[in-house]
mmCIF file of C-alpha atoms in Angstrom:
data_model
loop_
_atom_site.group_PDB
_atom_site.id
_atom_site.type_symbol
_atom_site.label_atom_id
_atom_site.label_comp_id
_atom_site.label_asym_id
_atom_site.label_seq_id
_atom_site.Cartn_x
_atom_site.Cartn_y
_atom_site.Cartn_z
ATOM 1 C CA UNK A 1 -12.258 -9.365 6.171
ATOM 2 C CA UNK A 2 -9.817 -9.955 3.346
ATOM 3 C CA UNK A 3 -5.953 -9.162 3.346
ATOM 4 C CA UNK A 4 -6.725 -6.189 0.972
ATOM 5 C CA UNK A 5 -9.435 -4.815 2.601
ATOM 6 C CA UNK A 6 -7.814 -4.896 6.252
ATOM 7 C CA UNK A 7 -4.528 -3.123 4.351
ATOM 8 C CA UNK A 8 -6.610 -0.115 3.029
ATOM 9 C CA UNK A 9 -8.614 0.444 6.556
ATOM 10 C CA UNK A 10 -5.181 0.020 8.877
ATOM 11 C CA UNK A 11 -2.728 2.317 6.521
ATOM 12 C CA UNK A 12 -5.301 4.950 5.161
ATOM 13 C CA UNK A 13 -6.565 6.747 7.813
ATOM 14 C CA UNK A 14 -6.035 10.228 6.864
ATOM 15 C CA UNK A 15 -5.132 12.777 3.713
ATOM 16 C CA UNK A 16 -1.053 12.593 4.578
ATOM 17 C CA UNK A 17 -1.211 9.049 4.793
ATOM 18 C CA UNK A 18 -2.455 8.441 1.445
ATOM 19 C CA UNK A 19 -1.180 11.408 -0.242
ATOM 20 C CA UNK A 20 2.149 9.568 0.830
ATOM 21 C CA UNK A 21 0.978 6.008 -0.173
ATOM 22 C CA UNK A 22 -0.330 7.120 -3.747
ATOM 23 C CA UNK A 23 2.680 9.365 -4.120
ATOM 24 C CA UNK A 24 4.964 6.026 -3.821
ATOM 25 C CA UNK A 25 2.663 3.593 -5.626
ATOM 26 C CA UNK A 26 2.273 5.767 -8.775
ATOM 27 C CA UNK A 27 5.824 7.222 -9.495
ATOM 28 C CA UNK A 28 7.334 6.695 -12.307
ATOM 29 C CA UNK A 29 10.883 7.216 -10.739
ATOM 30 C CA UNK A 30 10.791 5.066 -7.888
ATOM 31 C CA UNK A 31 11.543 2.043 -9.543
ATOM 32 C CA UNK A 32 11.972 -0.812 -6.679
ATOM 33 C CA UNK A 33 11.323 -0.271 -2.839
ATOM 34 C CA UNK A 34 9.695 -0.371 -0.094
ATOM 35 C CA UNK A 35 6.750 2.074 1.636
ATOM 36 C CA UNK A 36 6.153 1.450 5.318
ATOM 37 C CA UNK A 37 3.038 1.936 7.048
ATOM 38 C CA UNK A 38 1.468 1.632 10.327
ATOM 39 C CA UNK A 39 1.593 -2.851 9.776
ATOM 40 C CA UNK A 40 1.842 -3.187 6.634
ATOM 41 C CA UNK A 41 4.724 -2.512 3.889
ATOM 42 C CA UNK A 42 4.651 -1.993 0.435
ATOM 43 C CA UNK A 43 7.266 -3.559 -1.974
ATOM 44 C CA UNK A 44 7.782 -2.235 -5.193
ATOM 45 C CA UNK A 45 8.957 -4.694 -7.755
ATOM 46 C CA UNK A 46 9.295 -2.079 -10.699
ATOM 47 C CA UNK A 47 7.080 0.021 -12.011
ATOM 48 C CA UNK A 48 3.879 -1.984 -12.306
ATOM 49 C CA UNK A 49 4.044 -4.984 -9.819
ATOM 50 C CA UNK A 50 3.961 -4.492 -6.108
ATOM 51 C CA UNK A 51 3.629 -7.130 -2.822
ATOM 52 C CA UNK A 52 1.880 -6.222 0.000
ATOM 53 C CA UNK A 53 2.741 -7.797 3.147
ATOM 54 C CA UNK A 54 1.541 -7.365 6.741
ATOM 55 C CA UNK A 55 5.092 -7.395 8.611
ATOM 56 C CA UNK A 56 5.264 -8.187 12.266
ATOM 57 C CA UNK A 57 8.397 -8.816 15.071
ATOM 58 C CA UNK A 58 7.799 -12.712 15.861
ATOM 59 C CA UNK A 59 8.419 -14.262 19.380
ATOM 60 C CA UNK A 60 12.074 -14.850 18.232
ATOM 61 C CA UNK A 61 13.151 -11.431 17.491
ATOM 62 C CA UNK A 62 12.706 -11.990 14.061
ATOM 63 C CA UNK A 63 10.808 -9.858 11.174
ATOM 64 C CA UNK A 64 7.623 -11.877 10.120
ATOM 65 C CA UNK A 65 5.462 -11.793 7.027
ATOM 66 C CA UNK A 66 1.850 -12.543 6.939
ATOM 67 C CA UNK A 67 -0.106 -13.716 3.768
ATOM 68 C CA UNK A 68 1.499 -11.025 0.971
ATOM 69 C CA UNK A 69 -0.494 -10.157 -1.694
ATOM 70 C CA UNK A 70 0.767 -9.155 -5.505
ATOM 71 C CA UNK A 71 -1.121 -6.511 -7.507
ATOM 72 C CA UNK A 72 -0.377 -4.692 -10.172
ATOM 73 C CA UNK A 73 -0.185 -0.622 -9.978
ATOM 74 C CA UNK A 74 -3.555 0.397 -11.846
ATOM 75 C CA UNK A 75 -5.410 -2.002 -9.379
ATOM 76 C CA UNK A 76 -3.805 -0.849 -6.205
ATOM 77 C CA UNK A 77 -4.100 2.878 -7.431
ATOM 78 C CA UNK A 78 -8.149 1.864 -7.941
ATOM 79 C CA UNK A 79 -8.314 0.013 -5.040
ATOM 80 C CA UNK A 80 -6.550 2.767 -2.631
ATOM 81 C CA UNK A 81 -8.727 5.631 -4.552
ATOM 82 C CA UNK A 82 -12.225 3.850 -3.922
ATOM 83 C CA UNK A 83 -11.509 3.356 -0.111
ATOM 84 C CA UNK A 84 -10.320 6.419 0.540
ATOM 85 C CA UNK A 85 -13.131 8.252 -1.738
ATOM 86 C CA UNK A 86 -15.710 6.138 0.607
ATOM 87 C CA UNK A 87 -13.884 7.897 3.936
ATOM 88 C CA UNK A 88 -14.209 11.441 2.335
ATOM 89 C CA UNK A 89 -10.591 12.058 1.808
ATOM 90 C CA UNK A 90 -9.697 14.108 -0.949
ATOM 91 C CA UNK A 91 -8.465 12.450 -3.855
ATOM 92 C CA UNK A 92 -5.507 13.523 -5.391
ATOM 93 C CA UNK A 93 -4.527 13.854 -9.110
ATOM 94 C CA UNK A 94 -1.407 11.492 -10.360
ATOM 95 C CA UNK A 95 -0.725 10.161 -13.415
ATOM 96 C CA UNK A 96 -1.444 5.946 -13.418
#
């Protein structure tokens, strides 16, 4: 299973959760930061570019990040609306 695909079935596993992902990912005024989920976080860049990391504690106390992935809003917003449209959640309307 791909980075992308394991991302979409660990953080969207209900209507909150994505209603809170897509709500982040698409707005205009959040310029730069970060959206954590259940393993995985979100980084904002600006606007359009975003790095999606799987973020762990390592054996030394320390925060760890596995294999991030850059994408650009429209494809994450496509990407997170086909998965969850496949699951039967509701989508929601936001402007992309």
């Amino acid at each position: 299973m791909d980075i992308m695909e394991h991302f979409l079935q660990t953080e969207l596993q209900n209507q909150v959760a994505y209603t809170e992902m897509l709500q982040f990912v698409a707005s205009l005024y959040i310029r730069s930061g970060e959206y954590e989920g259940e393993e995985y976080v979100i980084r904002k860049l600006d606007h359009l570019n975003f790095i999606i990391a799987r973020e762990y504690v390592g054996l030394d106390g320390e925060r760890e990040i596995s294999r991030p992935v850059v994408i650009d809003r429209q494809a994450l917003v496509a990407k997170i609306n086909k998965h969850v449209r496949a699951r039967g959640i509701a989508l929601i309307n936001v402007c992309v």
